[in-house]
Short mmCIF file of C-alpha atoms in Angstrom, two decimals:
data_model
loop_
_atom_site.label_atom_id
_atom_site.label_comp_id
_atom_site.label_asym_id
_atom_site.label_seq_id
_atom_site.Cartn_x
_atom_site.Cartn_y
_atom_site.Cartn_z
CA UNK A 1 21.89 -68.94 48.93
CA UNK A 2 18.53 -70.53 48.25
CA UNK A 3 17.40 -66.72 48.50
CA UNK A 4 19.88 -65.41 46.20
CA UNK A 5 19.25 -68.18 43.52
CA UNK A 6 15.57 -67.61 43.75
CA UNK A 7 16.07 -64.28 43.28
CA UNK A 8 17.97 -64.67 40.39
CA UNK A 9 16.12 -66.78 38.69
CA UNK A 10 13.27 -64.62 38.98
CA UNK A 11 14.63 -61.51 37.84
CA UNK A 12 16.03 -63.58 34.50
CA UNK A 13 12.36 -64.72 34.44
CA UNK A 14 11.50 -60.59 34.33
CA UNK A 15 14.04 -59.65 31.75
CA UNK A 16 12.48 -62.70 29.61
CA UNK A 17 9.06 -61.84 29.94
CA UNK A 18 10.16 -57.81 28.82
CA UNK A 19 11.58 -58.45 26.06
CA UNK A 20 8.91 -61.28 24.96
CA UNK A 21 5.59 -59.59 23.44
CA UNK A 22 3.34 -59.57 26.28
CA UNK A 23 -0.46 -60.37 24.40
CA UNK A 24 -2.64 -57.63 22.60
CA UNK A 25 -5.29 -58.40 25.38
CA UNK A 26 -2.31 -57.24 28.42
CA UNK A 27 -3.49 -54.44 31.09
CA UNK A 28 -2.32 -51.10 30.76
CA UNK A 29 -0.58 -49.52 33.54
CA UNK A 30 -0.33 -46.17 34.37
CA UNK A 31 3.26 -44.51 34.26
CA UNK A 32 4.22 -41.44 36.57
CA UNK A 33 7.73 -39.38 35.18
CA UNK A 34 9.24 -37.29 38.40
CA UNK A 35 11.90 -35.33 39.74
CA UNK A 36 12.38 -34.41 42.89
CA UNK A 37 9.64 -36.25 43.97
CA UNK A 38 6.81 -34.17 42.10
CA UNK A 39 4.84 -35.28 38.82
CA UNK A 40 6.58 -34.42 35.72
CA UNK A 41 4.39 -36.01 33.56
CA UNK A 42 1.71 -39.23 33.91
CA UNK A 43 1.24 -41.57 30.97
CA UNK A 44 -0.43 -44.80 29.80
CA UNK A 45 1.83 -48.08 28.70
CA UNK A 46 1.03 -51.48 27.34
CA UNK A 47 4.50 -53.13 26.85
CA UNK A 48 8.13 -51.89 29.44
CA UNK A 49 10.73 -53.51 27.50
CA UNK A 50 14.75 -52.94 28.69
CA UNK A 51 17.08 -54.20 25.97
CA UNK A 52 19.26 -56.49 27.13
CA UNK A 53 22.70 -55.61 25.81
CA UNK A 54 22.30 -51.60 27.16
CA UNK A 55 19.70 -51.86 29.63
CA UNK A 56 17.84 -48.98 28.16
CA UNK A 57 14.31 -49.13 29.20
CA UNK A 58 10.99 -48.21 26.85
CA UNK A 59 7.26 -48.06 26.99
CA UNK A 60 4.75 -48.80 24.23
CA UNK A 61 1.99 -46.19 24.88
CA UNK A 62 -1.48 -47.13 24.56
CA UNK A 63 -2.76 -42.74 24.51
CA UNK A 64 -1.13 -39.91 23.97
CA UNK A 65 1.32 -38.90 26.39
CA UNK A 66 -0.03 -36.14 28.83
CA UNK A 67 2.73 -34.22 29.58
CA UNK A 68 0.79 -30.78 28.98
CA UNK A 69 -1.30 -28.67 31.79
CA UNK A 70 -4.34 -29.41 30.89
CA UNK A 71 -4.96 -25.78 29.66
CA UNK A 72 -2.60 -25.85 26.99
CA UNK A 73 -4.03 -29.78 25.70
CA UNK A 74 -7.73 -27.48 25.69
CA UNK A 75 -6.10 -24.92 23.47
CA UNK A 76 -4.04 -27.77 20.99
CA UNK A 77 -6.66 -30.34 20.61
CA UNK A 78 -9.57 -27.26 20.23
CA UNK A 79 -8.95 -23.84 19.25
CA UNK A 80 -9.73 -23.16 15.94
CA UNK A 81 -11.03 -19.66 13.66
CA UNK A 82 -14.76 -19.72 12.66
CA UNK A 83 -16.53 -16.93 9.90
CA UNK A 84 -19.38 -15.78 11.74
CA UNK A 85 -20.72 -13.57 9.06
CA UNK A 86 -20.66 -14.04 4.98
CA UNK A 87 -17.97 -15.75 3.82
CA UNK A 88 -18.07 -13.96 0.58
CA UNK A 89 -17.22 -10.29 0.51
CA UNK A 90 -16.10 -7.39 -1.45
CA UNK A 91 -17.43 -6.50 -4.71
CA UNK A 92 -19.28 -2.80 -5.33
CA UNK A 93 -17.43 0.60 -6.66
CA UNK A 94 -14.07 -0.56 -4.47
CA UNK A 95 -13.83 -4.44 -3.84
CA UNK A 96 -14.06 -4.02 0.00
CA UNK A 97 -15.86 -5.83 2.63
CA UNK A 98 -15.62 -6.59 6.95
CA UNK A 99 -15.00 -9.94 7.88
CA UNK A 100 -16.02 -11.36 10.64
CA UNK A 101 -13.92 -13.98 13.15
CA UNK A 102 -14.53 -16.02 16.43
CA UNK A 103 -11.90 -17.57 17.89
CA UNK A 104 -13.04 -20.35 19.58
CA UNK A 105 -9.75 -21.38 22.57
CA UNK A 106 -11.00 -24.99 23.12
CA UNK A 107 -11.33 -23.28 27.42
CA UNK A 108 -13.81 -23.20 29.52
CA UNK A 109 -13.80 -20.45 31.30
CA UNK A 110 -11.72 -17.42 31.41
CA UNK A 111 -7.49 -18.51 31.70
CA UNK A 112 -4.90 -16.71 33.73
CA UNK A 113 -1.54 -16.54 31.62
CA UNK A 114 -3.40 -17.14 28.07
CA UNK A 115 -2.75 -14.44 25.77
CA UNK A 116 -4.09 -14.81 21.92
CA UNK A 117 -2.96 -12.49 18.94
CA UNK A 118 -3.48 -12.26 14.99
CA UNK A 119 -0.52 -14.63 13.31
CA UNK A 120 -1.48 -12.58 9.95
CA UNK A 121 -2.97 -13.61 6.98
CA UNK A 122 -2.60 -16.26 3.72
CA UNK A 123 -4.38 -13.52 1.22
CA UNK A 124 -4.20 -14.13 -2.51
CA UNK A 125 -5.18 -10.93 -4.41
CA UNK A 126 -6.20 -9.57 -0.94
CA UNK A 127 -4.90 -6.48 1.75
CA UNK A 128 -5.94 -5.87 4.99
CA UNK A 129 -6.88 -2.26 5.77
CA UNK A 130 -5.41 -0.55 8.25
CA UNK A 131 -2.87 -3.54 9.34
CA UNK A 132 0.30 -4.03 10.64
CA UNK A 133 2.78 -6.40 9.89
CA UNK A 134 1.85 -9.67 11.13
CA UNK A 135 -1.41 -8.50 12.41
CA UNK A 136 -5.06 -8.15 10.83
CA UNK A 137 -7.34 -5.81 11.64
CA UNK A 138 -7.55 -2.32 13.41
CA UNK A 139 -5.85 -1.82 16.93
CA UNK A 140 -3.79 -4.04 19.01
CA UNK A 141 -3.08 -7.63 17.20
CA UNK A 142 -4.33 -8.88 20.68
CA UNK A 143 -7.38 -10.62 20.37
CA UNK A 144 -7.89 -11.37 24.23
CA UNK A 145 -6.29 -11.66 27.43
CA UNK A 146 -6.57 -14.44 30.43
CA UNK A 147 -8.98 -15.77 27.45
CA UNK A 148 -11.93 -17.23 28.13
CA UNK A 149 -14.01 -19.91 25.78
CA UNK A 150 -14.47 -17.18 22.47
CA UNK A 151 -12.94 -13.93 21.30
CA UNK A 152 -14.02 -12.30 18.19
CA UNK A 153 -12.78 -9.49 16.06
CA UNK A 154 -13.81 -8.12 11.86
CA UNK A 155 -11.40 -7.13 9.68
CA UNK A 156 -11.86 -5.20 6.65
CA UNK A 157 -10.28 -6.26 4.11
CA UNK A 158 -9.83 -5.19 0.08
CA UNK A 159 -9.41 -6.64 -2.90
CA UNK A 160 -7.46 -4.42 -5.64
CA UNK A 161 -8.23 -6.10 -8.60
CA UNK A 162 -11.34 -5.26 -10.95
CA UNK A 163 -11.46 -8.69 -12.31
CA UNK A 164 -9.90 -11.38 -10.54
CA UNK A 165 -11.70 -13.01 -6.89
CA UNK A 166 -9.37 -12.95 -4.35
CA UNK A 167 -9.29 -15.41 -1.29
CA UNK A 168 -7.91 -14.60 2.24
CA UNK A 169 -7.23 -16.57 5.69
CA UNK A 170 -6.57 -15.54 9.14
CA UNK A 171 -4.03 -17.61 11.12
CA UNK A 172 -4.16 -16.45 15.36
CA UNK A 173 -1.47 -18.40 17.55
CA UNK A 174 -2.22 -18.60 21.93
CA UNK A 175 0.30 -18.28 24.48
CA UNK A 176 0.21 -19.83 27.81
CA UNK A 177 2.41 -18.39 30.64
CA UNK A 178 2.67 -21.47 32.96
CA UNK A 179 1.81 -20.13 36.29
CA UNK A 180 3.66 -21.64 38.36
CA UNK A 181 7.17 -20.97 36.87
CA UNK A 182 8.15 -17.73 35.06
CA UNK A 183 10.45 -19.50 32.62
CA UNK A 184 7.89 -21.68 31.04
CA UNK A 185 5.73 -20.44 28.24
CA UNK A 186 4.09 -22.79 25.79
CA UNK A 187 2.52 -21.21 22.23
CA UNK A 188 0.22 -22.85 19.93
CA UNK A 189 0.51 -22.02 16.49
CA UNK A 190 -1.22 -22.09 12.89
CA UNK A 191 -4.70 -21.18 13.74
CA UNK A 192 -6.14 -20.75 11.34
CA UNK A 193 -9.23 -19.60 10.33
CA UNK A 194 -12.53 -21.95 7.84
CA UNK A 195 -13.43 -21.75 4.89
CA UNK A 196 -11.31 -19.32 3.54
CA UNK A 197 -13.39 -15.82 2.85
CA UNK A 198 -13.99 -15.10 -1.03
CA UNK A 199 -13.39 -11.60 -1.99
CA UNK A 200 -15.22 -10.28 -4.93
CA UNK A 201 -13.51 -7.38 -7.36
CA UNK A 202 -14.17 -4.33 -7.25
CA UNK A 203 -15.64 -2.29 -10.70
CA UNK A 204 -13.30 -0.15 -12.73
CA UNK A 205 -13.40 3.27 -11.50
CA UNK A 206 -15.75 5.55 -13.82
CA UNK A 207 -13.49 7.72 -16.43
CA UNK A 208 -13.44 11.00 -14.69
CA UNK A 209 -15.52 14.09 -16.47
CA UNK A 210 -13.27 16.09 -16.81
CA UNK A 211 -9.14 16.70 -17.27
CA UNK A 212 -6.43 17.79 -15.78
CA UNK A 213 -4.40 18.81 -18.41
CA UNK A 214 -4.41 19.67 -22.79
CA UNK A 215 -2.01 16.56 -22.31
CA UNK A 216 -4.49 13.81 -21.67
CA UNK A 217 -6.50 14.72 -24.52
CA UNK A 218 -6.31 12.38 -27.58
CA UNK A 219 -5.50 14.97 -29.86
CA UNK A 220 -4.10 18.19 -28.24
CA UNK A 221 -4.07 19.66 -31.67
CA UNK A 222 -0.09 20.92 -30.63
CA UNK A 223 -1.10 22.83 -27.66
CA UNK A 224 0.56 22.16 -24.13
CA UNK A 225 0.23 22.85 -20.50
CA UNK A 226 3.11 25.59 -20.92
CA UNK A 227 0.09 27.56 -24.17
CA UNK A 228 -1.91 28.14 -20.79
CA UNK A 229 -2.47 31.44 -19.72
CA UNK A 230 -2.30 31.64 -16.11
CA UNK A 231 -2.90 35.10 -15.24
CA UNK A 232 -3.29 38.92 -17.13
CA UNK A 233 -5.26 41.95 -17.03
CA UNK A 234 -8.55 42.52 -16.73
CA UNK A 235 -10.63 45.32 -17.02
CA UNK A 236 -14.48 45.77 -16.41
CA UNK A 237 -16.61 43.27 -14.75
CA UNK A 238 -16.51 42.98 -10.76
CA UNK A 239 -12.78 41.83 -10.60
CA UNK A 240 -10.69 44.61 -12.60
CA UNK A 241 -6.86 44.52 -12.03
CA UNK A 242 -3.84 42.93 -12.80
CA UNK A 243 -2.22 39.74 -12.56
CA UNK A 244 -5.56 38.76 -12.45
CA UNK A 245 -6.06 34.18 -11.98
CA UNK A 246 -6.96 33.28 -15.30
CA UNK A 247 -7.08 29.38 -14.14
CA UNK A 248 -10.32 29.83 -12.00
CA UNK A 249 -13.64 31.34 -13.98
CA UNK A 250 -14.86 33.08 -10.43
CA UNK A 251 -11.17 35.11 -10.40
CA UNK A 252 -13.07 37.10 -13.50
CA UNK A 253 -16.03 36.85 -13.37
CA UNK A 254 -17.45 36.62 -9.70
CA UNK A 255 -18.75 34.11 -7.34
CA UNK A 256 -22.43 33.79 -7.86
CA UNK A 257 -24.61 32.79 -3.97
CA UNK A 258 -26.09 29.56 -3.72
CA UNK A 259 -25.53 27.48 -6.35
CA UNK A 260 -25.69 24.50 -4.35
CA UNK A 261 -27.43 23.36 -1.42
CA UNK A 262 -27.07 24.25 2.20
CA UNK A 263 -25.00 21.20 4.25
CA UNK A 264 -22.77 20.55 0.78
CA UNK A 265 -19.88 19.35 1.75
CA UNK A 266 -17.14 19.71 -1.63
CA UNK A 267 -17.55 23.31 -2.19
CA UNK A 268 -14.83 24.14 -4.20
CA UNK A 269 -15.13 25.51 -7.42
CA UNK A 270 -18.78 26.78 -7.21
CA UNK A 271 -20.40 30.56 -8.36
CA UNK A 272 -20.85 30.25 -11.91
CA UNK A 273 -22.39 31.72 -14.01
CA UNK A 274 -21.21 34.75 -11.88
CA UNK A 275 -21.99 38.54 -11.01
CA UNK A 276 -20.66 40.07 -14.05
CA UNK A 277 -22.40 43.39 -14.78
CA UNK A 278 -20.92 43.90 -18.31
CA UNK A 279 -18.52 43.32 -20.73
CA UNK A 280 -14.95 41.82 -19.52
CA UNK A 281 -11.96 42.32 -21.92
CA UNK A 282 -8.85 40.52 -20.65
CA UNK A 283 -5.49 40.67 -21.95
CA UNK A 284 -4.85 37.21 -24.24
CA UNK A 285 -1.23 36.64 -25.38
CA UNK A 286 -0.29 36.13 -28.54
CA UNK A 287 0.44 32.03 -28.83
CA UNK A 288 -1.79 31.31 -25.65
CA UNK A 289 -5.16 30.06 -24.80
CA UNK A 290 -7.38 30.39 -21.69
CA UNK A 291 -9.31 28.07 -20.26
CA UNK A 292 -11.24 29.41 -16.74
CA UNK A 293 -12.21 26.54 -14.49
CA UNK A 294 -15.79 26.14 -13.54
CA UNK A 295 -18.07 23.51 -11.39
CA UNK A 296 -22.16 24.02 -12.25
CA UNK A 297 -24.63 24.44 -10.15
CA UNK A 298 -26.10 21.86 -8.33
CA UNK A 299 -28.96 24.35 -6.02
CA UNK A 300 -32.09 23.51 -7.58
CA UNK A 301 -33.57 26.90 -8.70
CA UNK A 302 -30.69 27.00 -11.70
CA UNK A 303 -32.49 23.55 -13.06
CA UNK A 304 -33.15 24.33 -16.54
CA UNK A 305 -31.33 27.82 -16.27
CA UNK A 306 -29.46 29.00 -19.17
CA UNK A 307 -27.73 31.92 -20.40
CA UNK A 308 -25.01 32.65 -22.97
CA UNK A 309 -21.39 34.18 -23.74
CA UNK A 310 -20.66 36.90 -26.11
CA UNK A 311 -17.41 37.33 -27.26
CA UNK A 312 -16.46 40.74 -29.05
CA UNK A 313 -12.65 39.74 -30.52
CA UNK A 314 -11.54 42.38 -32.14
CA UNK A 315 -9.35 42.12 -34.92
CA UNK A 316 -8.00 38.96 -34.32
CA UNK A 317 -10.63 35.49 -35.32
CA UNK A 318 -11.07 33.76 -31.71
CA UNK A 319 -12.40 30.17 -30.39
CA UNK A 320 -14.56 29.61 -27.60
CA UNK A 321 -15.32 25.93 -26.46
CA UNK A 322 -17.19 24.96 -22.97
CA UNK A 323 -15.34 21.47 -22.77
CA UNK A 324 -14.10 19.15 -20.25
CA UNK A 325 -10.89 19.83 -20.59
CA UNK A 326 -8.85 22.81 -20.54
CA UNK A 327 -7.32 23.48 -24.19
CA UNK A 328 -9.76 21.77 -25.69
CA UNK A 329 -11.49 23.45 -28.56
CA UNK A 330 -13.42 20.05 -30.25
CA UNK A 331 -14.67 16.53 -29.29
CA UNK A 332 -11.73 13.99 -28.52
CA UNK A 333 -11.91 10.39 -28.38
CA UNK A 334 -11.14 10.37 -25.24
CA UNK A 335 -12.93 13.29 -23.46
CA UNK A 336 -15.71 13.75 -26.16
CA UNK A 337 -18.03 16.88 -25.80
CA UNK A 338 -22.04 18.04 -26.24
CA UNK A 339 -22.43 19.77 -29.40
CA UNK A 340 -23.08 23.09 -29.36
CA UNK A 341 -20.36 23.46 -27.31
CA UNK A 342 -18.14 26.07 -29.01
CA UNK A 343 -18.24 28.74 -32.21
CA UNK A 344 -15.96 30.68 -34.17
CA UNK A 345 -15.37 33.44 -35.51
CA UNK A 346 -15.00 37.57 -34.99
CA UNK A 347 -18.21 37.84 -33.12
CA UNK A 348 -21.01 35.21 -31.98
CA UNK A 349 -22.40 33.85 -28.90
CA UNK A 350 -21.96 30.54 -27.38
CA UNK A 351 -25.35 29.44 -25.31
CA UNK A 352 -25.39 27.20 -22.65
CA UNK A 353 -28.19 25.37 -20.23
CA UNK A 354 -27.59 24.00 -17.11
CA UNK A 355 -30.24 20.14 -17.70
CA UNK A 356 -30.69 16.62 -17.26
CA UNK A 357 -32.53 16.57 -20.84
CA UNK A 358 -31.67 17.75 -23.62
CA UNK A 359 -30.88 21.40 -25.41
CA UNK A 360 -30.42 22.40 -28.42
CA UNK A 361 -27.40 24.97 -26.61
CA UNK A 362 -24.18 23.58 -24.59
CA UNK A 363 -25.58 21.04 -22.42
CA UNK A 364 -24.01 21.75 -18.62
CA UNK A 365 -24.90 19.08 -16.01
CA UNK A 366 -25.34 20.09 -12.16
CA UNK A 367 -22.52 19.58 -10.19
CA UNK A 368 -19.79 18.52 -13.63
CA UNK A 369 -16.65 20.67 -13.42
CA UNK A 370 -16.11 22.33 -17.21
CA UNK A 371 -13.60 24.98 -18.52
CA UNK A 372 -14.41 28.21 -20.48
CA UNK A 373 -11.78 27.99 -22.95
CA UNK A 374 -10.83 30.63 -25.49
CA UNK A 375 -7.64 31.20 -28.27
CA UNK A 376 -7.31 33.16 -31.49
CA UNK A 377 -7.00 30.72 -34.24
CA UNK A 378 -9.03 30.48 -36.91
CA UNK A 379 -10.08 26.23 -36.54
CA UNK A 380 -8.96 23.24 -35.02
CA UNK A 381 -6.17 22.41 -37.19
CA UNK A 382 -3.88 25.83 -36.79
CA UNK A 383 -4.67 26.47 -33.07
CA UNK A 384 -1.12 27.11 -32.92
CA UNK A 385 -1.28 29.27 -36.25
CA UNK A 386 -2.49 32.51 -34.21
CA UNK A 387 -4.43 35.17 -35.18
CA UNK A 388 -3.63 38.13 -33.19
CA UNK A 389 -1.38 40.71 -34.92
CA UNK A 390 0.94 41.90 -31.80
CA UNK A 391 1.90 40.31 -28.68
CA UNK A 392 -1.42 40.87 -26.74
CA UNK A 393 -4.60 41.47 -28.20
CA UNK A 394 -7.82 42.50 -25.95
CA UNK A 395 -10.79 40.38 -26.56
CA UNK A 396 -13.98 40.94 -24.59
CA UNK A 397 -16.59 38.65 -23.38
CA UNK A 398 -20.27 39.38 -21.98
CA UNK A 399 -22.44 36.80 -19.65
CA UNK A 400 -26.08 37.48 -20.93
CA UNK A 401 -28.80 36.15 -18.62
CA UNK A 402 -30.95 36.44 -15.77
CA UNK A 403 -29.85 34.28 -12.34
CA UNK A 404 -31.33 33.08 -9.62
CA UNK A 405 -30.02 34.85 -6.29
#
């Protein structure tokens, strides 16, 4: 009986001791949570409380709970993304640049079960070149498998604006597959790069030096694309026949070789000044204009070379020009023409010179695109009033000049 009473009084004393606060300097104690005799989690407590009414037990912890595997704790506490290169990129013509990243996992060495992947971006006026949904960089969004202390990546970014500086940060996440429990997987998200990378805007593209349509002119003077003659008959020269292409210069005047240096990648449109040895007579429809497109030679042998087109219009008053747009017979607010590049009358020469300097002829800059335009009308204000007396006139043009081979 005494033993019972002593035990009871001891139990009461224990309850009182647990309910009342412990002194601040009370010794910490270790608590182990076990399931089926296997420790699942350990922690350090400073006070054990038992509610006298409900019997619920609570423990005041003196340190963070340590229930996660060591691997998870390392990633959770230390994972980060750093910028290993410039933190300001972009600018130039396209506003594009490369960001070099390093994922720091917090792990001491390669660790089985850890996979880290890209997890999107936080971007303002910036796009990631070639990335898929939820990823960044090129190729797979996986940054590392069985990850070690670090993983690196290079990401192409672009700022489509021409005025506003953008910014971008990169996000990653790491998965840990518990090696002893296939059903247990832990994910650490919200790993964010610092600092944010500034992406400078690109430069506005330079205006094109030529156009494809008379409608692109500020003042097309009543001409339309439908009035551009696309084919017709040719008599004389190197390519006589019917249904000859009237859109490209070389279809009528021939292709002169060696007009650009060997190895030139983009060779489309070259062949000017052509190989025409004599007069070319072409069928020009009433109410139509012709625009032959060509590119000026870039070979050094053509530098400062010149020639002329001699027009023999027949009974109709004819206008001709070398201009940056089809159907352009005078300078325009959108596409200015240099002087000496247009003629009018019943018989005139249109001289030209390939140069980067000054000239009193029509200046043609190497590699640029132009059109040789012809219409039978009396002037800019009357381009839609034809001077050809019939449905078809046949003016002639002769290419004058001696050119290098």
